[in-house]
mmCIF file of C-alpha atoms in Angstrom:
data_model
loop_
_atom_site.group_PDB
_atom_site.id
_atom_site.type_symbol
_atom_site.label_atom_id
_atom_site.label_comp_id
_atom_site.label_asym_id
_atom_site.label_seq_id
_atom_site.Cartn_x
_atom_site.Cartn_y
_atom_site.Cartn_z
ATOM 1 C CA UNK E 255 101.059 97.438 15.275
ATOM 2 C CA UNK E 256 98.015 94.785 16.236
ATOM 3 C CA UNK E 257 94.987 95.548 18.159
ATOM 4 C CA UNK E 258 96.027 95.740 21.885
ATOM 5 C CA UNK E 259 92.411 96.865 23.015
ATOM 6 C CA UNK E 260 88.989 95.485 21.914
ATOM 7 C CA UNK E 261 86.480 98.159 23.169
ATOM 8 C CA UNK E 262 82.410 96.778 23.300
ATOM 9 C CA UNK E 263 79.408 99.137 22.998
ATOM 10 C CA UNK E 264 75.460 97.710 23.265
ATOM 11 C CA UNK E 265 73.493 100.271 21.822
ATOM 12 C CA UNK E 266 69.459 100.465 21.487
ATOM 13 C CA UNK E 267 68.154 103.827 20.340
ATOM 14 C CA UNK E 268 70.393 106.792 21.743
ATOM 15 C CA UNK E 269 72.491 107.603 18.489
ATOM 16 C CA UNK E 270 73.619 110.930 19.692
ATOM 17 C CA UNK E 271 74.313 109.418 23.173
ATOM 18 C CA UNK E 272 76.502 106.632 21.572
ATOM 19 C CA UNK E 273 78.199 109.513 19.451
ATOM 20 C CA UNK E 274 79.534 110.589 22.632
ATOM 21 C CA UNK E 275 80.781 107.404 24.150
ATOM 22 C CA UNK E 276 82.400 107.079 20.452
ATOM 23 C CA UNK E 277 84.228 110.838 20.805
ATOM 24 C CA UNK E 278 85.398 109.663 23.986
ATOM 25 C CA UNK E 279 87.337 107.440 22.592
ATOM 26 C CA UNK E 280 90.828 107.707 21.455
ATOM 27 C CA UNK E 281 91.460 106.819 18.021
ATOM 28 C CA UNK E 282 94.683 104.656 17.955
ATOM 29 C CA UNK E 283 96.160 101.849 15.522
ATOM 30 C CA UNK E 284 96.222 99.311 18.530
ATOM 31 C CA UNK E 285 92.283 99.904 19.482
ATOM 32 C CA UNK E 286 89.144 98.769 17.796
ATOM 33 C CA UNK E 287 85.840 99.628 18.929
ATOM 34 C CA UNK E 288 83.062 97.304 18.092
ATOM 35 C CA UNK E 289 78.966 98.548 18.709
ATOM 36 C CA UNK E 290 76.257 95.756 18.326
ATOM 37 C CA UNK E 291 72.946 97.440 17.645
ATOM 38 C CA UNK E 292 70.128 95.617 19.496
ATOM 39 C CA UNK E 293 67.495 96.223 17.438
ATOM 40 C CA UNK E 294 66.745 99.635 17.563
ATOM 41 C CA UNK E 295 63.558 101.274 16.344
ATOM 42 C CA UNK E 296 64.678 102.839 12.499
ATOM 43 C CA UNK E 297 61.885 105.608 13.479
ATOM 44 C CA UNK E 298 64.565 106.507 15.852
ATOM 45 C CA UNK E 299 67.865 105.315 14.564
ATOM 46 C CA UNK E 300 69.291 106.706 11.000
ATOM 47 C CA UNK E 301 70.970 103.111 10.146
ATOM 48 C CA UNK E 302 72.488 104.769 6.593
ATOM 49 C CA UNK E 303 74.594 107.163 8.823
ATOM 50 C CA UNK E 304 74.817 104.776 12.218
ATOM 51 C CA UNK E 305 77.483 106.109 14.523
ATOM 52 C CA UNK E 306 80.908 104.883 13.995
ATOM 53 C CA UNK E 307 80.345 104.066 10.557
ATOM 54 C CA UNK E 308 83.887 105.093 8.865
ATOM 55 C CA UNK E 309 85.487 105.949 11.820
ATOM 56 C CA UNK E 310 88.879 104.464 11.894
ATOM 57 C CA UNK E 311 89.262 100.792 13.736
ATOM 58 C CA UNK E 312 85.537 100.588 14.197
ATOM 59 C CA UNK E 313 82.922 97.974 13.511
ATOM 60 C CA UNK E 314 79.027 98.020 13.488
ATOM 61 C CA UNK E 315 77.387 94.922 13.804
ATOM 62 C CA UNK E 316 73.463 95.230 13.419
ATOM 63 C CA UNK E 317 71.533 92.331 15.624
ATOM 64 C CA UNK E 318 68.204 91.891 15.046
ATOM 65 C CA UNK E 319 67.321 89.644 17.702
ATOM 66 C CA UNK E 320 66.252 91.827 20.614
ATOM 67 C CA UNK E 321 67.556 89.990 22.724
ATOM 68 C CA UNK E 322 69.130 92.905 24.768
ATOM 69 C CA UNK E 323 72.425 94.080 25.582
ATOM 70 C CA UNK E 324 73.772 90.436 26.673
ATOM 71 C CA UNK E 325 73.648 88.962 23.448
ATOM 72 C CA UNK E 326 75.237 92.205 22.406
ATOM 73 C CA UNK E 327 78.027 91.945 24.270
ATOM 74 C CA UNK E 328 78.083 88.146 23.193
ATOM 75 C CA UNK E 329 78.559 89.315 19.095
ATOM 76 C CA UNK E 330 81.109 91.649 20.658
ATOM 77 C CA UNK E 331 82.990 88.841 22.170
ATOM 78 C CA UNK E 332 83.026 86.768 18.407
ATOM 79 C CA UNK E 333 84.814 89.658 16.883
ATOM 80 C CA UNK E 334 87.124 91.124 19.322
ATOM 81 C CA UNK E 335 90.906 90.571 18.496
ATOM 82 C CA UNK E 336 92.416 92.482 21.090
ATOM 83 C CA UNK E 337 94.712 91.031 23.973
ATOM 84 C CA UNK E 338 92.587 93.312 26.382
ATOM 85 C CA UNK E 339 88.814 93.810 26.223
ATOM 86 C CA UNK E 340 86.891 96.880 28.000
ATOM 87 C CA UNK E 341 82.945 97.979 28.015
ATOM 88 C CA UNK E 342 80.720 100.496 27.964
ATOM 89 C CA UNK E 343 77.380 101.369 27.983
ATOM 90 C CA UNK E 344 76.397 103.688 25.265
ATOM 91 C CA UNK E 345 74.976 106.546 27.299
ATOM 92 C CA UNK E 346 78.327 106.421 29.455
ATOM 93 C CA UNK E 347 81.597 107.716 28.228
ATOM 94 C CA UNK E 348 85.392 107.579 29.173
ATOM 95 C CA UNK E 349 87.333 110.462 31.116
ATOM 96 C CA UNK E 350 90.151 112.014 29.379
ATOM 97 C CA UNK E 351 92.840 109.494 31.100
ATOM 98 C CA UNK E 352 91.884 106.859 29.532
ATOM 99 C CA UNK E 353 94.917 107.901 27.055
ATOM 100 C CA UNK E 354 97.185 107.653 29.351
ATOM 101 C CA UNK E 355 95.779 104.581 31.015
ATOM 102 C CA UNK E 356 96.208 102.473 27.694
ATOM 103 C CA UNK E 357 99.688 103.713 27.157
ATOM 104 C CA UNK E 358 100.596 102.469 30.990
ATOM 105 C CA UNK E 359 98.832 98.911 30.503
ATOM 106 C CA UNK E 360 99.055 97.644 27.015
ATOM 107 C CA UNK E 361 102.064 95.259 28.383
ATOM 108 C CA UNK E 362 101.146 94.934 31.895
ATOM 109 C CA UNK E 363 100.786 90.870 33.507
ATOM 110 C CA UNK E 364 97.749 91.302 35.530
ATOM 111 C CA UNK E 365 94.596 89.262 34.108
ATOM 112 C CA UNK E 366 91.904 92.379 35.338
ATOM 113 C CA UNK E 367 92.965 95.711 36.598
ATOM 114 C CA UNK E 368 90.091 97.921 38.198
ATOM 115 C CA UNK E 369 89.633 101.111 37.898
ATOM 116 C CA UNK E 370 87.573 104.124 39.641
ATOM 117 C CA UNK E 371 84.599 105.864 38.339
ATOM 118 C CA UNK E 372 82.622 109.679 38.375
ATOM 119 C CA UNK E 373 79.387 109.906 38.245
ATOM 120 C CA UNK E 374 77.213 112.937 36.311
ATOM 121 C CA UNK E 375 73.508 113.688 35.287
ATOM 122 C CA UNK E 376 73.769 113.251 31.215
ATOM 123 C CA UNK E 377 72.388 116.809 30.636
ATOM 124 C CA UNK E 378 73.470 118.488 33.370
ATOM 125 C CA UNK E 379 77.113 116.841 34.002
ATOM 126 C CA UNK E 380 76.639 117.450 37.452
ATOM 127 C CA UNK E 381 78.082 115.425 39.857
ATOM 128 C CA UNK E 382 75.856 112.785 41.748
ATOM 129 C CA UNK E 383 78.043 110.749 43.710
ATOM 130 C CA UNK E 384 76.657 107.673 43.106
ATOM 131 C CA UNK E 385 79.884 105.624 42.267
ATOM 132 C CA UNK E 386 81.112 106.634 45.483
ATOM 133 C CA UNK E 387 81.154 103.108 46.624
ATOM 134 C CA UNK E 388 83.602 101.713 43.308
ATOM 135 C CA UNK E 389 86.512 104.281 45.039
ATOM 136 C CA UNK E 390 85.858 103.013 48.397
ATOM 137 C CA UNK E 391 86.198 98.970 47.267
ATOM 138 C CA UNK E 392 89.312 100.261 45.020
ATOM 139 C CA UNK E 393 90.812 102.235 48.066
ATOM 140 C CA UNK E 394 90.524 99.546 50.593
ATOM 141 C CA UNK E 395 91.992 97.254 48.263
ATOM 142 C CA UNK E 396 95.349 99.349 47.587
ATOM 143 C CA UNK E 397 95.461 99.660 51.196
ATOM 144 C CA UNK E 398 94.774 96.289 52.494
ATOM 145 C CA UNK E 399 94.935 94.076 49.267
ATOM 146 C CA UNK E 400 93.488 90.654 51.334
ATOM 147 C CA UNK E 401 90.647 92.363 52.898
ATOM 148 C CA UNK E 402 89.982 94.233 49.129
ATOM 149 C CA UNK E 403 90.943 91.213 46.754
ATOM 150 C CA UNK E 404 87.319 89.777 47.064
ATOM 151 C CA UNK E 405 85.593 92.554 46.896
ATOM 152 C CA UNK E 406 86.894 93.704 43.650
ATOM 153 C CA UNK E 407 86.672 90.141 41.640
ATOM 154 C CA UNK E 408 82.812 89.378 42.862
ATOM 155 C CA UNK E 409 81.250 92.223 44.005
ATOM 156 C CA UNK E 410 81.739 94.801 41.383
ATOM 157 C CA UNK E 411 79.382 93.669 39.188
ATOM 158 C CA UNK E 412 79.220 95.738 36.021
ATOM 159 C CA UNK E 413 81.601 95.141 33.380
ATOM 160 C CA UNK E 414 82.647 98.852 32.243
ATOM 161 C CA UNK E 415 85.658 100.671 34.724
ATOM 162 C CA UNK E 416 87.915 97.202 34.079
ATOM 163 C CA UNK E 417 90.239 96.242 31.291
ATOM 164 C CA UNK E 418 90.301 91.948 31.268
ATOM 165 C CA UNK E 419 92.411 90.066 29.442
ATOM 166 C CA UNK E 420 90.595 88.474 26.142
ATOM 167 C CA UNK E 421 92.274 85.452 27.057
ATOM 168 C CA UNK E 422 90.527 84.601 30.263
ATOM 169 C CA UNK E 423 87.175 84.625 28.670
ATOM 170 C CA UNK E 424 88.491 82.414 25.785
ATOM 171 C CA UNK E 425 90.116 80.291 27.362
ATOM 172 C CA UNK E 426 87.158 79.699 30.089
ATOM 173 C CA UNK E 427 84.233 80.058 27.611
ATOM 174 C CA UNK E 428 82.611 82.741 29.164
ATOM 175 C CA UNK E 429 79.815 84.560 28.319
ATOM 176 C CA UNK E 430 77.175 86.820 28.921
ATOM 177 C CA UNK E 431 73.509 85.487 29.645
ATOM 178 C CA UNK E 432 71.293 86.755 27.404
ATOM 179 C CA UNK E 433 68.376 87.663 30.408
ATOM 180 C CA UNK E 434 66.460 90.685 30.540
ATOM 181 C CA UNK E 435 68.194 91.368 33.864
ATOM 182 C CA UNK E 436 71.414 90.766 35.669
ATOM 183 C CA UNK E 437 73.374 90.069 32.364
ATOM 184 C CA UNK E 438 76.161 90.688 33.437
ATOM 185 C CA UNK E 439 76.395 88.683 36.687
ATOM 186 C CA UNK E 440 78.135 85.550 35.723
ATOM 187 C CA UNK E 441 80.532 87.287 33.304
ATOM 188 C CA UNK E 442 81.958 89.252 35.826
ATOM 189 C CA UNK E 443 81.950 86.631 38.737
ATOM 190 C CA UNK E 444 83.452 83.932 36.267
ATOM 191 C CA UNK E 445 86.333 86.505 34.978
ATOM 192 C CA UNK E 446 86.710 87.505 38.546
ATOM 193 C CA UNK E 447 86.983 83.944 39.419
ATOM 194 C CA UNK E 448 89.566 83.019 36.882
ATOM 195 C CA UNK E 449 91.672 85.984 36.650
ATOM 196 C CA UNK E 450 94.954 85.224 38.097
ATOM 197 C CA UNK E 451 95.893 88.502 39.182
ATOM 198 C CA UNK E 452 94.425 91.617 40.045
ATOM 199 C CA UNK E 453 95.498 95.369 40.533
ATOM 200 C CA UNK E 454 93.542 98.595 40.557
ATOM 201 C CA UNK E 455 94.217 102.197 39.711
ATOM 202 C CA UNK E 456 92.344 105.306 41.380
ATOM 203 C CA UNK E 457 91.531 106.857 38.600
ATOM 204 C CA UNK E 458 88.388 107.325 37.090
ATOM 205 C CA UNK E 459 88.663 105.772 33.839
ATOM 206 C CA UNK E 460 84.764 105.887 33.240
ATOM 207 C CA UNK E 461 81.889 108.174 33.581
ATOM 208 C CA UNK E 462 78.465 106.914 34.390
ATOM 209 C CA UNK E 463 75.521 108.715 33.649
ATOM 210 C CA UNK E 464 72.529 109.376 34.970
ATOM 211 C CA UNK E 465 69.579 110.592 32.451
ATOM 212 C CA UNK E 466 65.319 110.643 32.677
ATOM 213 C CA UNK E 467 64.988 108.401 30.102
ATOM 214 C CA UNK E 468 67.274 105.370 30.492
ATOM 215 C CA UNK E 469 65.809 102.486 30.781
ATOM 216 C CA UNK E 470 64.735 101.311 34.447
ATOM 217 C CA UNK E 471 63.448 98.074 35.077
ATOM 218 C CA UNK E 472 59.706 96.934 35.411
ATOM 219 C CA UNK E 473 60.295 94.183 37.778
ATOM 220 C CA UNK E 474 57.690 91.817 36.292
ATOM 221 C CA UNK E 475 57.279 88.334 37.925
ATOM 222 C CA UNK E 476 58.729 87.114 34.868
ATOM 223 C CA UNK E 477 61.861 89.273 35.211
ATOM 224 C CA UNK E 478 62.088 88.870 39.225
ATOM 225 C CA UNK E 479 62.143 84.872 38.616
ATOM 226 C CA UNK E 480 64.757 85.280 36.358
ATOM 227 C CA UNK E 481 66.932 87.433 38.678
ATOM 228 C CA UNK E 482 66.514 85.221 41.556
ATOM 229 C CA UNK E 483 67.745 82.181 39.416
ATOM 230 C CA UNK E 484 70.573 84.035 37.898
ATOM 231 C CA UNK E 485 71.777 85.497 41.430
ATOM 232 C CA UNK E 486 71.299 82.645 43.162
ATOM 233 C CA UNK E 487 73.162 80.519 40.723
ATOM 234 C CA UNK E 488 75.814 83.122 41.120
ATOM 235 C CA UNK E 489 76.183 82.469 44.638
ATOM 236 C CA UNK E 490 76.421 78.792 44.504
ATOM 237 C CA UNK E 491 79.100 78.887 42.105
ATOM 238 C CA UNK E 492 80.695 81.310 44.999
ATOM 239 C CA UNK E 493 79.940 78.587 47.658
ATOM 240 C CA UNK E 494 81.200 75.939 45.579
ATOM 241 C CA UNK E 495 84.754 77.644 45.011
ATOM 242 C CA UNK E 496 84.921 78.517 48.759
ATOM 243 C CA UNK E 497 84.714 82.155 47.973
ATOM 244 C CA UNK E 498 83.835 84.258 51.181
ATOM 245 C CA UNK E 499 82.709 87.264 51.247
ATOM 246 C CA UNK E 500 81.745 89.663 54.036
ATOM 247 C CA UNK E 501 78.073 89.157 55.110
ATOM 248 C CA UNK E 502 77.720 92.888 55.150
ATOM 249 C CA UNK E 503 78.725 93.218 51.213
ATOM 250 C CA UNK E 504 75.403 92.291 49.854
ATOM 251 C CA UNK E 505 74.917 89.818 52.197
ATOM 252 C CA UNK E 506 77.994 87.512 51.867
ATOM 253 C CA UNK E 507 77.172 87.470 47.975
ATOM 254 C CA UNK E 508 73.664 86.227 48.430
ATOM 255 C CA UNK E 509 71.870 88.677 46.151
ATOM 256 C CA UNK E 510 69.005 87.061 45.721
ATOM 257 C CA UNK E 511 67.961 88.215 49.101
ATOM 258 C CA UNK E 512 66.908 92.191 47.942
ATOM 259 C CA UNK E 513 64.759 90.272 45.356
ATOM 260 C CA UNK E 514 63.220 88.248 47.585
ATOM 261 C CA UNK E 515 62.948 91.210 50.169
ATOM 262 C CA UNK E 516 61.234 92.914 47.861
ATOM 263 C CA UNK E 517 58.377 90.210 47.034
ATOM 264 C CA UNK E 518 57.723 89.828 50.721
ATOM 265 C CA UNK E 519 57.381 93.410 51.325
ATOM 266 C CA UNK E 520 54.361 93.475 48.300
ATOM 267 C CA UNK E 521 52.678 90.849 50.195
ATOM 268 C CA UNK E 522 52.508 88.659 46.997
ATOM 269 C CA UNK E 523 53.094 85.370 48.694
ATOM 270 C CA UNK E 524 52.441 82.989 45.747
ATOM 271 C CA UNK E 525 55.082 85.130 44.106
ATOM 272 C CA UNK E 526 57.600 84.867 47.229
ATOM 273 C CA UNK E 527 56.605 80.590 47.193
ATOM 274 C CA UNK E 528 58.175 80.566 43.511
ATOM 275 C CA UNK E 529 61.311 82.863 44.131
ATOM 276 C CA UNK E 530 61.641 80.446 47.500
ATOM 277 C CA UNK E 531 61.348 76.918 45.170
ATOM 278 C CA UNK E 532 64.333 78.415 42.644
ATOM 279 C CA UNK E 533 66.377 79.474 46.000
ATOM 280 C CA UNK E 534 66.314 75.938 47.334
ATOM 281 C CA UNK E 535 66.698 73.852 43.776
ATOM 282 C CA UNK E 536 70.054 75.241 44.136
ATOM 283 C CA UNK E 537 70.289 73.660 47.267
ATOM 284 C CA UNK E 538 70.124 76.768 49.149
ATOM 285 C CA UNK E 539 69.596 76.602 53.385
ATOM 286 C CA UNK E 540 65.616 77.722 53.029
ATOM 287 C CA UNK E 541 65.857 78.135 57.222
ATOM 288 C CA UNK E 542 68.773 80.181 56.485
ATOM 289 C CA UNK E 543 67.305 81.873 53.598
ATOM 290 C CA UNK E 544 64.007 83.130 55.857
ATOM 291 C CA UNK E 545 66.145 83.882 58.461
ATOM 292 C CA UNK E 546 68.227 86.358 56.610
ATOM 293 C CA UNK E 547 64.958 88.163 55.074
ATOM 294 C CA UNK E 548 63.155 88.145 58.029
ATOM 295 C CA UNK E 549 66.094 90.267 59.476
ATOM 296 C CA UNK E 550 66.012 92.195 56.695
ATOM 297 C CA UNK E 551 62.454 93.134 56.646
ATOM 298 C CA UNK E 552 63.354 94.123 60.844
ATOM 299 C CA UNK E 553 65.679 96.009 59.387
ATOM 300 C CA UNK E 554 62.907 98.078 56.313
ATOM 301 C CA UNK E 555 60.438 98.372 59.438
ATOM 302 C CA UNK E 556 63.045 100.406 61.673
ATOM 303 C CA UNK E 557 63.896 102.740 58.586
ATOM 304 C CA UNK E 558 60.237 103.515 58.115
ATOM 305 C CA UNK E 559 60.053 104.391 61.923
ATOM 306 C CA UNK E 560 63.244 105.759 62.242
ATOM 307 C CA UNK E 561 63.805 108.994 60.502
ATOM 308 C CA UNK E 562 62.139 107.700 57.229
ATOM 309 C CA UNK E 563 62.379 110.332 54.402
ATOM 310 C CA UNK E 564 66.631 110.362 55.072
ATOM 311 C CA UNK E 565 66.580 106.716 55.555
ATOM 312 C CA UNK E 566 64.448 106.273 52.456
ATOM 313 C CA UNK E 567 66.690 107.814 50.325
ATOM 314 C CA UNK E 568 69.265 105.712 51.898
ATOM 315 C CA UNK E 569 66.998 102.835 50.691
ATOM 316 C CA UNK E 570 66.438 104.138 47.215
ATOM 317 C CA UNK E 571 70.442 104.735 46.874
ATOM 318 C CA UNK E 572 71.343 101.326 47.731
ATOM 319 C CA UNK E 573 68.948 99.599 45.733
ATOM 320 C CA UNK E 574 70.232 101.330 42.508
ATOM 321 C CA UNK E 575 73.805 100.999 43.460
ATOM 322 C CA UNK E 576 73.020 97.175 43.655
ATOM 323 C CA UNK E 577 71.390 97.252 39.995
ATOM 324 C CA UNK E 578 74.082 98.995 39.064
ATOM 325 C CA UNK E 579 75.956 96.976 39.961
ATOM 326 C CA UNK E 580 74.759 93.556 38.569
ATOM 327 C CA UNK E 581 73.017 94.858 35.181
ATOM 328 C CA UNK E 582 71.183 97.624 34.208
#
């Protein structure tokens, strides 16, 4: 039997982390698993007995480049074989299902099929809810696939909880950008984009996890100019197809704006000018642009009034759903 299922896994410096993504994993004739080291630190790392070394169907590719899990994902992409590709994260794993799940697809004609998440600390394995939001887009697509369909190809960002079919992203030469943020942003859109059809499943092929040390993003200038391009470019490519999406799902697909939100809240206005010039060299509405933030900065100063700690949280929950769910 060929490989049905090409399974990708970045990995920087959690061995014993990526062990358990690995164990997760059933071992199968039609899978391979392929992990692209990103330069981890060999202080940390014991290359000689790397994880998935001799396991059955799995390759090790060791990149030296540092330049993060993107370009990962990219060496991933060069060797996969199978007819469907999936991803993790290394410090995630799969739920028990997932057995079942690639019995039920391996021969199935949709181009992406979603799937749900759960959500646990890494130590703990406690429940945190945080994926809530994946069920809810999954749900109101079973029950109302026109009002869903949208949702599910542009909005859910992150490439792990969906099996794709290789050839879409062959076919359409896409890849991942290899940024220090929002990697994964165009990958999904463009699959999203070009994926014929669609279906999702309720259950919760994939566990995120939540741990103390995972790696949270300094938002630099440097990085915060980047994300604004990349998210912006995302969204014209969404105007340009006539994609629509609901202005109250990260506003209409417009990103960019929490960035820019952001900026304008630190008061760092020569900042705010440059994230403003990238907006509009995309030919972005600036009016429209300053209206929305404005708005949105309305909407920061009632939270602070109203009931802050509660609507802080609120605040706090959002903003890492949204990283969530275009890059880590």
């Amino acid at each position: 039997m060929g490989i049905v299922y090409s399974i990708i896994i970045p990995h920087k410096n959690i061995p014993n982390l990526l062990q358990r993504c690995l164990d997760s994993i059933p071992e199968r004739n039609d899978l391979e698993v392929i992990v692209v080291d990103d330069n981890s630190d060999p202080n940390i790392v014991d290359f000689e007995h790397f994880p998935g070394l001799g396991r059955k169907n799995t390759s090790v590719y060791l990149d030296k480049s540092g330049k993060g899990a993107g370009r990962a994902r990219n060496i991933g992409l060069e060797h996969a074989c199978g007819k469907w590709l999936l991803f993790a994260d290394a410090d995630d794993f799969f739920n028990y299902c997932i057995r079942d799940i690639l019995d039920e697809y391996k021969d199935d004609d949709a181009d992406i099929i979603f799937f749900s998440t759960s959500s646990v600390d890494c130590e703990t394995y406690n429940n945190d809810g945080r994926t809530q939001y994946v069920w809810d887009f999954i749900s109101t697509f079973i029950d109302n696939p026109q009002k869903g369909e949208n949702i599910l190809r542009y909005v859910l960002g992150s490439p792990w909880a969906k099996m794709l079919k290789r050839s879409i992203v062959t076919e359409n030469g896409i890849t991942f950008q290899e940024s220090t943020i929002n990697n994964d942003a165009r990958f999904s859109c463009q699959t999203g984009f070009y994926a014929k059809e669609i279906k999702a499943d309720k259950r919760a092929l994939y566990c995120v996890t939540r741990r103390g040390g995972s790696i949270q993003y300094s938002l630099t200038e440097e990085k915060i100019l980047e994300s604004v391009d990349i998210l912006a470019a995302r969204y014209i490519f969404l105007k340009k197809h006539d994609v629509v999406l609901p202005f109250s799902i990260v506003w209409g697909g417009r990103e960019y704006i929490e960035r820019l939100v952001d900026v304008k809240c630190t008061g760092n206005e020569p900042l705010y000018a440059k994230c403003m010039q990238i907006v509009t060299a995309y030919g972005v509405s600036e009016i429209e642009t300053e209206t929305i933030v404005k708005e949105e900065l309305k909407k920061r100063k009632r939270i602070r009034r109203d009931d802050w700690p509660s609507r802080i949280r609120d605040r706090v929950a959002l903003r890492t759903r949204l990283r969530k769910l275009f890059g880590k």
